[in-house]
Tab-separated table of C-alpha atoms and ligand atoms in Angstrom:
chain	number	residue	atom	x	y	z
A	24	UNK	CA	66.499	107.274	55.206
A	25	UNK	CA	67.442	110.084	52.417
A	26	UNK	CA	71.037	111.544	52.337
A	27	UNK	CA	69.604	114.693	54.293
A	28	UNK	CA	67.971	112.639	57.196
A	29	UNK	CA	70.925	110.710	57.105
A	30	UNK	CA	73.164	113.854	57.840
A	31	UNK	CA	70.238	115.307	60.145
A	32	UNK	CA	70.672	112.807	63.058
A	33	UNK	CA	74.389	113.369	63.581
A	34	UNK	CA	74.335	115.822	66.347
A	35	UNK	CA	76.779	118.769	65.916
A	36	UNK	CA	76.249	119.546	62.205
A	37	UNK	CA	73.447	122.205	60.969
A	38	UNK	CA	72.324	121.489	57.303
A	39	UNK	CA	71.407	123.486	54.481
A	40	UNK	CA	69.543	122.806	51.261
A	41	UNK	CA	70.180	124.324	47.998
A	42	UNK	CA	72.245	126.925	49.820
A	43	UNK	CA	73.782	130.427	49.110
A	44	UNK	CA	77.199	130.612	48.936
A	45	UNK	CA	77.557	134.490	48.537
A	46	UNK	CA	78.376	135.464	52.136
A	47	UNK	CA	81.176	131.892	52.371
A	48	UNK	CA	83.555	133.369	50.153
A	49	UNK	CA	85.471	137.001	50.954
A	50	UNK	CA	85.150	137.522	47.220
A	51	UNK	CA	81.110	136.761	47.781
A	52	UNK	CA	80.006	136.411	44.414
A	53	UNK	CA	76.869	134.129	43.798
A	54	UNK	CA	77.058	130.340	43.746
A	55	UNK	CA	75.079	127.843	45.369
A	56	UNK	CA	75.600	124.047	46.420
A	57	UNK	CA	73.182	121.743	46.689
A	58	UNK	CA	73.847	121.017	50.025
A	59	UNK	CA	76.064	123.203	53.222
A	60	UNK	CA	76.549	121.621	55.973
A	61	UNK	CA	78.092	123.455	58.946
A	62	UNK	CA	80.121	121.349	61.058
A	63	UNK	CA	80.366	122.533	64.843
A	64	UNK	CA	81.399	120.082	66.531
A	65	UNK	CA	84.374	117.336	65.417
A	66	UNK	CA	82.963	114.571	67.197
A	67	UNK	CA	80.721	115.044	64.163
A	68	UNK	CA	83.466	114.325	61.733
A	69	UNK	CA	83.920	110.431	61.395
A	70	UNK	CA	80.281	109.342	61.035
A	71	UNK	CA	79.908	112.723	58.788
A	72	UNK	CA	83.048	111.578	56.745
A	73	UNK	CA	81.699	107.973	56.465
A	74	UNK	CA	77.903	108.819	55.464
A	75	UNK	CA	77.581	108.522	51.457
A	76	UNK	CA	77.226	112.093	51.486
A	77	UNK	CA	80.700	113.182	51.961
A	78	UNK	CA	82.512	110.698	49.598
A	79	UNK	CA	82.989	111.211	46.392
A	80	UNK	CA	84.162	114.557	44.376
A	81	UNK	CA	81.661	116.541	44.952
A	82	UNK	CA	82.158	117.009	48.737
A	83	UNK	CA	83.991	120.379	48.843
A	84	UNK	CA	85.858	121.528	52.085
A	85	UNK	CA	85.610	124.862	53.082
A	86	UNK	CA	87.164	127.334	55.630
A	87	UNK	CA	86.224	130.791	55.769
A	88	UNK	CA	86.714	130.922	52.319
A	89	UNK	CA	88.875	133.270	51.783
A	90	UNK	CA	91.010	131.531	49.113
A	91	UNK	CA	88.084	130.521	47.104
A	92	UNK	CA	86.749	131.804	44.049
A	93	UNK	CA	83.137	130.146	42.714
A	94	UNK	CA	82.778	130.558	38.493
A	95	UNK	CA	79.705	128.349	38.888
A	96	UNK	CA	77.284	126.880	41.151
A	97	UNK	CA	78.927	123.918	43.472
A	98	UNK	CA	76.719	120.711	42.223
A	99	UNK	CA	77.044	118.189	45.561
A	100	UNK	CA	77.739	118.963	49.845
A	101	UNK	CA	80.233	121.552	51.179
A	102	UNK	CA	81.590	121.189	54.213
A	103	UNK	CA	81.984	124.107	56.297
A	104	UNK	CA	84.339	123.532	59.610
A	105	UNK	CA	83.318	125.655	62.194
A	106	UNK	CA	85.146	123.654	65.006
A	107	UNK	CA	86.917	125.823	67.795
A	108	UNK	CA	89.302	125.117	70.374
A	109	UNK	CA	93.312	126.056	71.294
A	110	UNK	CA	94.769	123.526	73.605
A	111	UNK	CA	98.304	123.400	74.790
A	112	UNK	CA	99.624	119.859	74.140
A	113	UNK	CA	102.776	120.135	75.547
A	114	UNK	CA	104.971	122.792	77.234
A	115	UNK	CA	108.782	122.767	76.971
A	116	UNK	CA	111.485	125.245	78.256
A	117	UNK	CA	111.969	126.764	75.181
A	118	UNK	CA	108.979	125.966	73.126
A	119	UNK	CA	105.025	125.007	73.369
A	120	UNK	CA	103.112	122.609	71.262
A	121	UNK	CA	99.304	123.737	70.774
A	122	UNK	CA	96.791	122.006	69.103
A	123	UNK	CA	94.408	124.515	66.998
A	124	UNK	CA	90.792	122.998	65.751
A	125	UNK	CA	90.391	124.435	61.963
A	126	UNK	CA	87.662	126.412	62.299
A	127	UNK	CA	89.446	128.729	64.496
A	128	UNK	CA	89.766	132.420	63.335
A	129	UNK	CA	93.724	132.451	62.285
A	130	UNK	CA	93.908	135.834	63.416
A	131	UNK	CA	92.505	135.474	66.702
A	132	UNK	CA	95.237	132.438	67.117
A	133	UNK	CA	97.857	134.919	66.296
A	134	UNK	CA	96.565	136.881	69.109
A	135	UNK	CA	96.055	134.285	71.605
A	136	UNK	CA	99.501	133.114	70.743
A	137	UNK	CA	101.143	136.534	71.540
A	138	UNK	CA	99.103	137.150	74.642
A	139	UNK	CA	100.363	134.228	76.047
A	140	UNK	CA	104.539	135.110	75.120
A	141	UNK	CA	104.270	132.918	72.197
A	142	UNK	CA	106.235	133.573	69.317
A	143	UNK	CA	106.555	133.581	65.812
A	144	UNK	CA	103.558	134.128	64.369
A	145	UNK	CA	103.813	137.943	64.196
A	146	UNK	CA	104.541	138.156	61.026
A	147	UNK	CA	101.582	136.823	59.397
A	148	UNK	CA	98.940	138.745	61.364
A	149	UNK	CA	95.544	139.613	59.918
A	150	UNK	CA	96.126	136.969	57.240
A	151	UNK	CA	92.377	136.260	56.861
A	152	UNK	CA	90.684	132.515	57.271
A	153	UNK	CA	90.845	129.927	59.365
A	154	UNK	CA	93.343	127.797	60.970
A	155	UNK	CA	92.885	124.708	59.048
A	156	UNK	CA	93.230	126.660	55.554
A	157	UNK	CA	96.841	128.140	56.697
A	158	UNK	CA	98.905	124.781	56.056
A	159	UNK	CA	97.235	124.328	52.278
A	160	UNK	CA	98.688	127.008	50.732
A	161	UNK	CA	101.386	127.446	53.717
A	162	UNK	CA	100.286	130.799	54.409
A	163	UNK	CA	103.246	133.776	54.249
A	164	UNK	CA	103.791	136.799	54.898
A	165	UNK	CA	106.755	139.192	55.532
A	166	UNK	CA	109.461	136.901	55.583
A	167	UNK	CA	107.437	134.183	57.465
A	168	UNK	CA	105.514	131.347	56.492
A	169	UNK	CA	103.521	129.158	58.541
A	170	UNK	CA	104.853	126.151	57.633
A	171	UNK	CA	107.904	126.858	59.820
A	172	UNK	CA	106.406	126.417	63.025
A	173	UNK	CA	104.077	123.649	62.003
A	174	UNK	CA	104.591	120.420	63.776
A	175	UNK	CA	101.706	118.261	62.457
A	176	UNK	CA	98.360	117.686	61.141
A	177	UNK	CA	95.785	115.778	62.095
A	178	UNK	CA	93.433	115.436	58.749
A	179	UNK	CA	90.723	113.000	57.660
A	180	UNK	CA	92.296	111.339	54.439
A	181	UNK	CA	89.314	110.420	52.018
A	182	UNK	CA	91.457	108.111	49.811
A	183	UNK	CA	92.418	105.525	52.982
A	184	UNK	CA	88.720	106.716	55.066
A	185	UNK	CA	90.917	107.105	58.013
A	186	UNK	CA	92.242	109.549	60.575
A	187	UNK	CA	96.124	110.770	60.011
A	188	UNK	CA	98.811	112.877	61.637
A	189	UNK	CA	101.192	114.468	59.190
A	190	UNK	CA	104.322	115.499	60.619
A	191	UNK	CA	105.618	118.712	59.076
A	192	UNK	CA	108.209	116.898	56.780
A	193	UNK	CA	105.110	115.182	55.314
A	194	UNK	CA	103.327	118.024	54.830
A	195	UNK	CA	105.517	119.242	52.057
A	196	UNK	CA	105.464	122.593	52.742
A	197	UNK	CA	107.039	124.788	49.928
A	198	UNK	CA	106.181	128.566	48.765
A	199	UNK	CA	102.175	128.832	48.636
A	200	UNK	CA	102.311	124.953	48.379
A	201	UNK	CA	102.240	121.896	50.459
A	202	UNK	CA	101.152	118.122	49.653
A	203	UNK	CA	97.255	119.273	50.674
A	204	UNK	CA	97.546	121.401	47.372
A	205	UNK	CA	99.117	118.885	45.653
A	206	UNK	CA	96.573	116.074	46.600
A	207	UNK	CA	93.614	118.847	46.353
A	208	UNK	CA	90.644	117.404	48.127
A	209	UNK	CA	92.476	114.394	49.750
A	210	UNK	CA	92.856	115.295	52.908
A	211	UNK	CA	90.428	117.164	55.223
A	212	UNK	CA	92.034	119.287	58.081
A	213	UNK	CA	90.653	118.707	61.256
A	214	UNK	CA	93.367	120.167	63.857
A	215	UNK	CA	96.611	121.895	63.248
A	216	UNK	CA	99.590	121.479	65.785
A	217	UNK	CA	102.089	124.333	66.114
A	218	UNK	CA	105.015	124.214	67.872
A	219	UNK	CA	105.634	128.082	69.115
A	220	UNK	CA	109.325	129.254	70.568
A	221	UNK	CA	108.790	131.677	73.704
A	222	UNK	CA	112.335	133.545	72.231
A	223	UNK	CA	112.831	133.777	69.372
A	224	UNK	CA	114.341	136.483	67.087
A	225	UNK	CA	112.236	139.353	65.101
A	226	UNK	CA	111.675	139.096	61.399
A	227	UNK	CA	112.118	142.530	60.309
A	228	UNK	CA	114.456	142.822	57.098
A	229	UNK	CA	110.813	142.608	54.706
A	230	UNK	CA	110.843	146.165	53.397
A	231	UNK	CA	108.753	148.351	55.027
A	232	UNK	CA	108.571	146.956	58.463
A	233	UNK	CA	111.337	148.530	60.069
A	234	UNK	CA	109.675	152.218	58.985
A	235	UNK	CA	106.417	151.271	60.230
A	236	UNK	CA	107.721	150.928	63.555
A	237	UNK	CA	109.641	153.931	63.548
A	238	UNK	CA	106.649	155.601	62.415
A	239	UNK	CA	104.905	153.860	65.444
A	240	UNK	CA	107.558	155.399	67.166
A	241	UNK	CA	108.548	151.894	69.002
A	242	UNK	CA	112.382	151.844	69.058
A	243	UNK	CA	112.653	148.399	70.736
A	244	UNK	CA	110.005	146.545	69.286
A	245	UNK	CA	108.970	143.100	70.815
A	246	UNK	CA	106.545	140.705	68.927
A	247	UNK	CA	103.569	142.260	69.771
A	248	UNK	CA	104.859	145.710	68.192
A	249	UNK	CA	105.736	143.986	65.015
A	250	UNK	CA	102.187	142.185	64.896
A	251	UNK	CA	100.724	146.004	65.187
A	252	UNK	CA	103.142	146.966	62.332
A	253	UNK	CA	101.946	144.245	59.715
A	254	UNK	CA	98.785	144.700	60.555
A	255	UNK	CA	98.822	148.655	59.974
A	256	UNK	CA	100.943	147.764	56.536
A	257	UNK	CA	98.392	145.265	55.658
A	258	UNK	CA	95.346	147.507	56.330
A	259	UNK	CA	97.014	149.706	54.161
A	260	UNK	CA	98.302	148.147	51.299
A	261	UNK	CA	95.604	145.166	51.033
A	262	UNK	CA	91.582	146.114	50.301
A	263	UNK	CA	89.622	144.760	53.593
A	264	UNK	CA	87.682	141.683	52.647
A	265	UNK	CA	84.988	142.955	55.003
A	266	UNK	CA	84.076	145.783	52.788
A	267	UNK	CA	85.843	144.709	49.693
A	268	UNK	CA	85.372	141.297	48.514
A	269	UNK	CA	88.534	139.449	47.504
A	270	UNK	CA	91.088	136.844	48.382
A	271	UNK	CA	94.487	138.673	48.719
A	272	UNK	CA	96.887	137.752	46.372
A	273	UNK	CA	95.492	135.892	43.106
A	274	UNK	CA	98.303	134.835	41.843
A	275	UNK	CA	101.540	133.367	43.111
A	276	UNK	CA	104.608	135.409	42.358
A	277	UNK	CA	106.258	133.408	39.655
A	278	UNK	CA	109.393	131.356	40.095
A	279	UNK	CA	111.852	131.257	36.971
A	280	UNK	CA	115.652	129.758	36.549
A	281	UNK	CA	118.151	132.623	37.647
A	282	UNK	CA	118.985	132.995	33.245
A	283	UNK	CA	115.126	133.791	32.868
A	284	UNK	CA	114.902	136.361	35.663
A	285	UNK	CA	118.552	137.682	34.749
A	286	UNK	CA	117.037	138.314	30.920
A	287	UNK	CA	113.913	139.927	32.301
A	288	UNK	CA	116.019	141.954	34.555
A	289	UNK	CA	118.193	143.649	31.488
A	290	UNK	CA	115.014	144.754	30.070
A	291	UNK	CA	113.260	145.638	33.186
A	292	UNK	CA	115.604	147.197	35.944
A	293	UNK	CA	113.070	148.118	38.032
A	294	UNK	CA	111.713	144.750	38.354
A	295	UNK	CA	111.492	143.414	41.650
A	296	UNK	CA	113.667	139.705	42.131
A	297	UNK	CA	114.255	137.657	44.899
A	298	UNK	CA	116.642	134.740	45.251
A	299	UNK	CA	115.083	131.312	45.550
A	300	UNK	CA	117.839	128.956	45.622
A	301	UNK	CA	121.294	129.171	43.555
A	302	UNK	CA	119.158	128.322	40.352
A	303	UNK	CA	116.198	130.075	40.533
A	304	UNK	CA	114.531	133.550	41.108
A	305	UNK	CA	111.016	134.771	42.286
A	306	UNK	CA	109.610	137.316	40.373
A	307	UNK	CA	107.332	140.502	41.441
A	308	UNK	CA	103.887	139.142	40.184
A	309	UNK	CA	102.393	142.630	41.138
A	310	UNK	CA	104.759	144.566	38.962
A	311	UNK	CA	104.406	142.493	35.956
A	312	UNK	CA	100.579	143.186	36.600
A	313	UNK	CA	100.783	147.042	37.006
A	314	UNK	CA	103.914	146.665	34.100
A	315	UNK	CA	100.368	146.028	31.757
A	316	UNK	CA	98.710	148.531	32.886
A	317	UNK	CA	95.995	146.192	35.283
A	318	UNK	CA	96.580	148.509	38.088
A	319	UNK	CA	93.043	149.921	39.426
A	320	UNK	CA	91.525	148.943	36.395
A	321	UNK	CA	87.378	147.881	36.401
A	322	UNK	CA	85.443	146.360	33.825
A	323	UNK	CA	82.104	146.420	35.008
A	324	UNK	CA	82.038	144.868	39.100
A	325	UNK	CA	85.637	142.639	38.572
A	326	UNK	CA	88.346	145.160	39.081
A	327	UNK	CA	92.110	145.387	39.732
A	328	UNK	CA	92.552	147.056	43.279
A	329	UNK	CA	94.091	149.865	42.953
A	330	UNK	CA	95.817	149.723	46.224
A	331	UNK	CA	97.810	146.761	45.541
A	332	UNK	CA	98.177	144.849	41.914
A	333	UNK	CA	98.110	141.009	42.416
A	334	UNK	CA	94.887	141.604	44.395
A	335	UNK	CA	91.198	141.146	42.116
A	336	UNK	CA	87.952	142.798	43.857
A	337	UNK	CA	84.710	142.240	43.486
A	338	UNK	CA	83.232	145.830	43.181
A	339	UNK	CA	79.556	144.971	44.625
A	340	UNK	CA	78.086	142.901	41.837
A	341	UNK	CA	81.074	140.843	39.956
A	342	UNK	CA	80.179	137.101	39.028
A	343	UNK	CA	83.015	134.435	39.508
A	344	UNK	CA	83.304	134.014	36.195
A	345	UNK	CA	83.719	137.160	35.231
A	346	UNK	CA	86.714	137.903	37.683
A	347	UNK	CA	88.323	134.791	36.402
A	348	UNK	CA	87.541	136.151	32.940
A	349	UNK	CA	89.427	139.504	34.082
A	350	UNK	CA	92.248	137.373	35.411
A	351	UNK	CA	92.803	135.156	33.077
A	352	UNK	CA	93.383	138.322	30.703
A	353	UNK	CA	95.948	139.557	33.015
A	354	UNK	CA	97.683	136.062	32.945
A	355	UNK	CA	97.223	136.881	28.893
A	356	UNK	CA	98.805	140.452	28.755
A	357	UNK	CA	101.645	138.748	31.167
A	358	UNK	CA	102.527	136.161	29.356
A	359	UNK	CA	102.713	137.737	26.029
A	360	UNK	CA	104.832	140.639	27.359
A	361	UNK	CA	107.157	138.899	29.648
A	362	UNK	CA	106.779	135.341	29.063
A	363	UNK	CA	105.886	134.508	32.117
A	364	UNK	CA	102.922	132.494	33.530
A	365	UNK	CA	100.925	133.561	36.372
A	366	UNK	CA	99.552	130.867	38.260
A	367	UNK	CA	96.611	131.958	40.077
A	368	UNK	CA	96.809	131.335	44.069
A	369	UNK	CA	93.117	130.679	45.248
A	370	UNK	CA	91.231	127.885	44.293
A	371	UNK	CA	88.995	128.370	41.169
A	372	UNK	CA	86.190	126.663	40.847
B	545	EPU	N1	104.507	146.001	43.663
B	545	EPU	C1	104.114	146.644	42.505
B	545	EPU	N2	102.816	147.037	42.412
B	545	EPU	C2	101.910	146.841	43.399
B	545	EPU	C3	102.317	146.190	44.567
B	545	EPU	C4	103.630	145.762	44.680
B	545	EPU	O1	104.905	146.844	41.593
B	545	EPU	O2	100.752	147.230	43.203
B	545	EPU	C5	105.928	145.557	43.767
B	545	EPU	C6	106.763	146.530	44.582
B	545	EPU	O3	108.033	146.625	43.968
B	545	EPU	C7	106.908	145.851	45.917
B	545	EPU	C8	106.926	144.382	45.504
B	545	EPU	O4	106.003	144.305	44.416
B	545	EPU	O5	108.076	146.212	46.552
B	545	EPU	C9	106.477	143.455	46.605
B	545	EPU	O6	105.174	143.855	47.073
B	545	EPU	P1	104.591	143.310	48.456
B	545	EPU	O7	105.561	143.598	49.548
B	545	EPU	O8	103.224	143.800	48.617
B	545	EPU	O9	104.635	141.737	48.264
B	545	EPU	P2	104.041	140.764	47.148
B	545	EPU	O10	105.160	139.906	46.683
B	545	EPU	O11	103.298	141.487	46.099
B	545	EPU	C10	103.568	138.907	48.893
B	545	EPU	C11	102.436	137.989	49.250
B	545	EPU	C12	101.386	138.697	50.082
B	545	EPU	C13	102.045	139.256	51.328
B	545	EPU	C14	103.181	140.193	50.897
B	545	EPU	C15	103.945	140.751	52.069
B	545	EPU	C16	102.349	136.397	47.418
B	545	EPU	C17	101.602	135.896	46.236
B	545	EPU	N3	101.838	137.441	48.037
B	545	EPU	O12	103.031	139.904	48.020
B	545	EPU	O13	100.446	137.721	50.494
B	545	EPU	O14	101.136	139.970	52.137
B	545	EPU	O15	104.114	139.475	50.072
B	545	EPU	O16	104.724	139.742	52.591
B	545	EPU	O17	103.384	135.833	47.755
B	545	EPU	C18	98.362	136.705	49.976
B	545	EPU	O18	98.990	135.653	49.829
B	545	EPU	O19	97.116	136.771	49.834
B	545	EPU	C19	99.096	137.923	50.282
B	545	EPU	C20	98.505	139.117	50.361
């Protein structure tokens, strides 16, 4: 039996040959893999995860790829979890422990979270991708980050070829980072657990939150309110991946020692800081962006959007490489003004 037929008789997976990429990324530029295998079902997962296929480096996991960015075609399989199913673990007094499969839409978990007086999540509404992509890059938004209410992991670890469960202290989490970005293409993420407070208090000191609910004219908001709020500010500030392809923020805002940001500040007044720890500082990545002049700017389909600097669109026709050519001329312009390195936040291929 060939790799393909191999793959073919485990039931729950749908393969593709020599497949498209284009519509598995939200920046949907071209790319191909030599294999896509979509994987419905996660009963499908250890004999999947122990056929040759799947070892080796050129097995690439993918959500709903929306922190992905392809500069060139993908030369082995790519795994595409498309696993669903929320299940409540455990319920406590003052908290409940659900178990999320990772191909769940993480918006429609926010939702179903909410719905049932589940909180915490609010925050980090219409974050696109799935739920087993939020705990790589320990999704954040508005004063939240997922890794808070994380309580484990349940992965596939391709080093050991067995099953773990990562409790959150393993996980690592950190700002945009966690030990699955550390270890990229260790671990595949199979379930999430999350363990959700039924009170808890609102999140609302991120600027602009507090006016979007007055202008929402909601004087007491509850969770619900603030998840309408981010997601109006969101739709606002951030180009829609459905119509617009990108990946949100492409580069992490940069983290310097408190003397480096207190420098930059002396020059730069206006720029944006945010304590980190006694040491250290986070800097404003989008106005050291727009500071160059990268704001709205296009050079043929790879643009800067002009509704929100850190965020690179694909205007229609853009290849991979050449957004990651555009970006890696803003990381230029950066660093030779202000001395600072942009680290980009998707994964580039
Ligand atoms: N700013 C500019 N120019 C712009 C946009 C912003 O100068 O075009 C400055 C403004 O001073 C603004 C400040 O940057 O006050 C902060 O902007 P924003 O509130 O949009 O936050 P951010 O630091 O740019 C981060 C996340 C976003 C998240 C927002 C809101 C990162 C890399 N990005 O952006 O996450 O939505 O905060 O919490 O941390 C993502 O990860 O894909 C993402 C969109």
């Amino acid at each position: 039996m060939n790799d393909a037929s191999q793959i073919k008789a485990i039931p729950g997976c749908t393969i593709y040959e020599n497949a498209s990429l284009l519509e598995r990324t939200t920046f949907r530029v071209p790319a191909s893999a030599s294999m896509l295998i979509d994987v419905h079902d996660a009963n499908a997962l250890p004999a999947l995860l122990e056929s040759s296929i799947a070892q080796g480096e050129n097995a690439l996991i993918l959500g709903e790829g929306s922190n992905v960015l392809f500069t060139r075609d993908w030369p082995g399989v790519v795994l595409a979890l498309r696993t669903r199913g929320i299940g409540i673990i455990e319920e406590h007094d003052d908290a409940v422990l659900v178990r999320v499969a990772a191909g769940e839409h993480w918006n429609d978990f926010v939702h179903w979270s909410l719905d049932r007086g589940l909180f915490g999540l609010e925050n980090l509404a219409l974050i696109p991708g799935s739920v087993g992509a939020t705990p790589i890059q320990n999704i954040g938004a508005y004063g939240t980050e997922v890794g808070e209410f994380v309580h484990a992991v349940a992965a596939w670890d391709r080093i050991t070829r067995k099953s773990v469960r990562l409790a959150r202290d393993a996980c690592a989490f950190a700002y945009r980072d966690s030990l699955f970005k550390r270890e990229p293409g260790r671990y595949l993420i199979m379930a999430v657990e999350f363990q959700l407070p039924r009170q808890r208090e609102l999140r609302l000191d991120y600027s602009g939150v507090r006016e979007e609910l007055a202008t929402m004219g909601v004087a007491q908001p509850d969770a619900r309110a603030v998840a309408r709020a981010i997601t109006r500010l969101r739709t606002r500030k951030l180009p829609d991946p459905a119509t617009t392809g990108n990946a949100g923020s492409f580069f992490k805002n940069p983290i310097v020692t408190q003397m480096q940001a207190q420098a930059l500040k002396l020059s730069n007044p206006d720029l944006p800081l945010w304590p980190v720890s006694g040491a250290h500082a986070k800097l404003s990545a989008a106005w050291l962006i727009e500071a160059c002049n990268f704001k709205g700017l296009r050079e043929g389909y790879a643009g800067i959007s002009s509704q929100h600097a850190l965020v690179l669109i694909n205007h229609g026709q853009a290849t991979g490489a050449q957004i990651w050519g555009l970006a890696q001329r803003v990381q230029s312009a950066v660093l030779e003004r202000f001395g600072t390195v942009l680290e980009p936040e998707p994964l580039v291929i």
